[in-house]
CSV table of C-alpha atoms in Angstrom, one decimal:
chain,number,residue,atom,x,y,z
A,44,UNK,CA,-4.0,-62.9,-4.9
A,45,UNK,CA,-5.3,-60.3,-7.0
A,46,UNK,CA,-3.2,-58.7,-9.6
A,47,UNK,CA,-3.6,-55.2,-10.9
A,48,UNK,CA,-3.6,-54.8,-14.7
A,49,UNK,CA,-2.7,-51.1,-14.5
A,50,UNK,CA,0.8,-49.9,-14.5
A,51,UNK,CA,2.2,-47.8,-11.8
A,52,UNK,CA,2.8,-45.0,-14.3
A,53,UNK,CA,-0.9,-44.8,-15.1
A,54,UNK,CA,-1.8,-44.4,-11.4
A,55,UNK,CA,0.8,-41.8,-11.1
A,56,UNK,CA,-0.7,-39.7,-13.9
A,57,UNK,CA,-4.2,-40.1,-12.4
A,58,UNK,CA,-2.8,-38.9,-9.1
A,59,UNK,CA,-1.1,-35.9,-10.7
A,60,UNK,CA,-4.3,-35.1,-12.6
A,61,UNK,CA,-6.2,-35.2,-9.4
A,62,UNK,CA,-3.8,-33.0,-7.7
A,63,UNK,CA,-3.9,-30.5,-10.5
A,64,UNK,CA,-7.6,-30.3,-10.3
A,65,UNK,CA,-7.5,-29.8,-6.6
A,66,UNK,CA,-4.9,-27.2,-7.0
A,67,UNK,CA,-7.0,-25.2,-9.5
A,68,UNK,CA,-10.0,-25.5,-7.2
A,69,UNK,CA,-7.8,-24.2,-4.3
A,70,UNK,CA,-6.4,-21.2,-6.2
A,71,UNK,CA,-7.8,-18.0,-5.2
A,72,UNK,CA,-9.3,-15.7,-8.1
A,73,UNK,CA,-7.0,-13.0,-9.2
A,74,UNK,CA,-8.3,-9.6,-8.0
A,75,UNK,CA,-7.7,-6.7,-10.3
A,76,UNK,CA,-6.4,-3.2,-9.0
A,77,UNK,CA,-9.7,-1.6,-9.3
A,78,UNK,CA,-11.5,-4.2,-7.2
A,79,UNK,CA,-9.2,-3.4,-4.3
A,80,UNK,CA,-10.9,0.1,-4.0
A,81,UNK,CA,-14.5,-1.1,-4.5
A,82,UNK,CA,-15.4,-0.3,-0.9
A,83,UNK,CA,-13.8,3.2,-1.2
A,84,UNK,CA,-16.3,6.0,-0.9
A,85,UNK,CA,-15.6,9.6,-2.6
A,86,UNK,CA,-14.0,10.7,0.6
A,87,UNK,CA,-11.6,7.8,0.5
A,88,UNK,CA,-10.8,8.4,-3.3
A,89,UNK,CA,-10.2,12.0,-2.5
A,90,UNK,CA,-7.8,11.1,0.4
A,91,UNK,CA,-6.0,8.7,-2.1
A,92,UNK,CA,-5.6,11.5,-4.8
A,93,UNK,CA,-4.3,13.9,-2.1
A,94,UNK,CA,-1.8,11.3,-1.0
A,95,UNK,CA,-0.6,10.5,-4.6
A,96,UNK,CA,-0.4,14.3,-5.5
A,97,UNK,CA,1.7,15.0,-2.3
A,98,UNK,CA,3.9,12.0,-2.8
A,99,UNK,CA,4.6,13.2,-6.5
A,100,UNK,CA,5.5,16.6,-4.9
A,101,UNK,CA,7.8,14.7,-2.5
A,102,UNK,CA,9.4,12.8,-5.3
A,103,UNK,CA,10.0,16.0,-7.3
A,104,UNK,CA,11.8,17.6,-4.5
A,105,UNK,CA,14.8,15.4,-4.7
A,106,UNK,CA,15.7,16.8,-8.2
A,107,UNK,CA,15.2,20.2,-6.9
A,108,UNK,CA,17.6,19.6,-4.1
A,109,UNK,CA,20.1,18.5,-6.7
A,110,UNK,CA,19.6,21.6,-8.8
A,111,UNK,CA,20.1,23.8,-5.7
A,112,UNK,CA,23.2,21.9,-4.8
A,113,UNK,CA,24.6,22.5,-8.4
A,114,UNK,CA,23.8,26.2,-8.0
A,115,UNK,CA,25.6,26.1,-4.7
A,116,UNK,CA,28.7,24.5,-6.3
A,117,UNK,CA,28.6,27.0,-9.1
A,118,UNK,CA,28.4,29.9,-6.8
A,119,UNK,CA,31.4,28.4,-4.8
A,120,UNK,CA,33.4,28.0,-8.2
A,121,UNK,CA,32.9,31.7,-9.1
A,122,UNK,CA,33.6,33.0,-5.7
A,123,UNK,CA,36.7,34.9,-7.0
A,124,UNK,CA,34.6,36.7,-9.6
A,125,UNK,CA,32.3,38.3,-6.9
A,126,UNK,CA,32.2,42.0,-7.6
A,127,UNK,CA,31.0,44.9,-5.5
A,128,UNK,CA,27.2,45.0,-5.0
A,129,UNK,CA,26.6,41.2,-5.3
A,130,UNK,CA,26.2,39.1,-2.3
A,131,UNK,CA,29.1,37.7,-0.5
A,132,UNK,CA,29.8,34.0,-0.3
A,133,UNK,CA,28.4,33.8,3.2
A,134,UNK,CA,25.1,35.4,2.1
A,135,UNK,CA,24.8,33.3,-0.9
A,136,UNK,CA,25.3,30.1,1.1
A,137,UNK,CA,22.8,31.4,3.6
A,138,UNK,CA,20.2,31.6,0.9
A,139,UNK,CA,21.0,28.0,-0.2
A,140,UNK,CA,20.7,26.8,3.4
A,141,UNK,CA,17.2,28.4,3.6
A,142,UNK,CA,16.2,26.7,0.5
A,143,UNK,CA,17.4,23.2,1.8
A,144,UNK,CA,15.6,24.0,5.2
A,145,UNK,CA,12.5,24.7,3.1
A,146,UNK,CA,12.7,21.7,0.9
A,147,UNK,CA,13.4,19.4,4.1
A,148,UNK,CA,10.4,20.9,6.0
A,149,UNK,CA,8.3,20.4,2.8
A,150,UNK,CA,9.4,16.8,2.5
A,151,UNK,CA,8.5,16.0,6.2
A,152,UNK,CA,5.1,17.5,5.8
A,153,UNK,CA,4.4,15.9,2.6
A,154,UNK,CA,5.6,12.6,3.8
A,155,UNK,CA,3.3,12.8,6.9
A,156,UNK,CA,0.3,14.1,4.8
A,157,UNK,CA,0.7,11.3,2.3
A,158,UNK,CA,1.1,8.6,4.8
A,159,UNK,CA,-1.8,9.9,7.0
A,160,UNK,CA,-4.2,10.2,4.0
A,161,UNK,CA,-3.5,6.7,2.9
A,162,UNK,CA,-3.8,5.3,6.3
A,163,UNK,CA,-7.1,7.1,7.1
A,164,UNK,CA,-8.4,5.9,3.8
A,165,UNK,CA,-7.3,2.1,4.4
A,166,UNK,CA,-8.8,2.1,7.9
A,167,UNK,CA,-12.2,3.4,6.6
A,168,UNK,CA,-12.2,0.8,3.9
A,169,UNK,CA,-11.2,-2.0,6.3
A,170,UNK,CA,-14.0,-1.0,8.7
A,171,UNK,CA,-16.5,-1.0,5.8
A,172,UNK,CA,-15.2,-4.6,4.8
A,173,UNK,CA,-15.5,-5.8,8.5
A,174,UNK,CA,-19.2,-4.5,8.6
A,175,UNK,CA,-20.1,-6.3,5.4
A,176,UNK,CA,-18.3,-9.4,6.4
A,177,UNK,CA,-20.2,-9.4,9.7
A,178,UNK,CA,-23.6,-8.7,7.9
A,179,UNK,CA,-22.8,-11.6,5.5
A,180,UNK,CA,-22.3,-14.0,8.5
A,181,UNK,CA,-25.6,-12.9,10.0
A,182,UNK,CA,-27.3,-13.6,6.8
A,183,UNK,CA,-26.4,-17.2,6.8
A,184,UNK,CA,-28.9,-20.1,7.6
A,185,UNK,CA,-28.7,-21.5,10.9
A,186,UNK,CA,-27.5,-24.8,9.5
A,187,UNK,CA,-24.3,-23.1,8.4
A,188,UNK,CA,-23.2,-22.5,11.9
A,189,UNK,CA,-23.8,-26.2,12.7
A,190,UNK,CA,-20.9,-27.1,10.3
A,191,UNK,CA,-18.4,-24.8,12.0
A,192,UNK,CA,-17.0,-25.3,15.3
A,193,UNK,CA,-17.2,-22.5,18.0
A,194,UNK,CA,-13.6,-21.2,17.6
A,195,UNK,CA,-13.3,-21.6,13.9
A,196,UNK,CA,-15.6,-18.8,13.0
A,197,UNK,CA,-13.7,-16.1,14.8
A,198,UNK,CA,-10.3,-17.8,13.8
A,199,UNK,CA,-11.3,-17.5,10.2
A,200,UNK,CA,-12.3,-13.9,10.7
A,201,UNK,CA,-9.0,-13.1,12.5
A,202,UNK,CA,-7.0,-14.6,9.8
A,203,UNK,CA,-8.9,-12.9,6.9
A,204,UNK,CA,-8.6,-9.5,8.5
A,205,UNK,CA,-5.1,-10.0,9.4
A,206,UNK,CA,-4.0,-10.5,5.9
A,207,UNK,CA,-6.0,-7.6,4.7
A,208,UNK,CA,-5.2,-5.0,7.4
A,209,UNK,CA,-3.6,-4.7,10.9
A,210,UNK,CA,-5.4,-6.6,13.5
A,211,UNK,CA,-7.7,-4.7,16.2
A,212,UNK,CA,-5.9,-3.3,19.0
């Protein structure tokens, strides 16, 4: 019978070291924020900027609603002080209602515009990535295709693009 001179603790440490090395090799590199937009063209960057500006407007509309609400409450509080020549309470509240309608309509338009600009930019960039990925596959040597089974290539492509954007419909 052969007896091992190594203790089981040493073997466990070696196994842990091997697992750590494999884990480091398997970890994907960290991608910076700017690298996400490396496929964006000037048009795409313009759409993103429009989307950000419109989103900021949409965000600032909420404090505006609170200011209008405060003015409305203040007007209701001084309803007894209204003198001749000023608007009646009904007319004042109608003015506030118009402001609310305008801000609500503005929020709907701003939300749609921000979402549409971002989606258009994302789809354009995803299309460019797909084209470059396909071109990179075509540049591979013939032997590269021998190592991959028939369904594996499309499966990898599908998984890759599902993670980065919505799948083709």
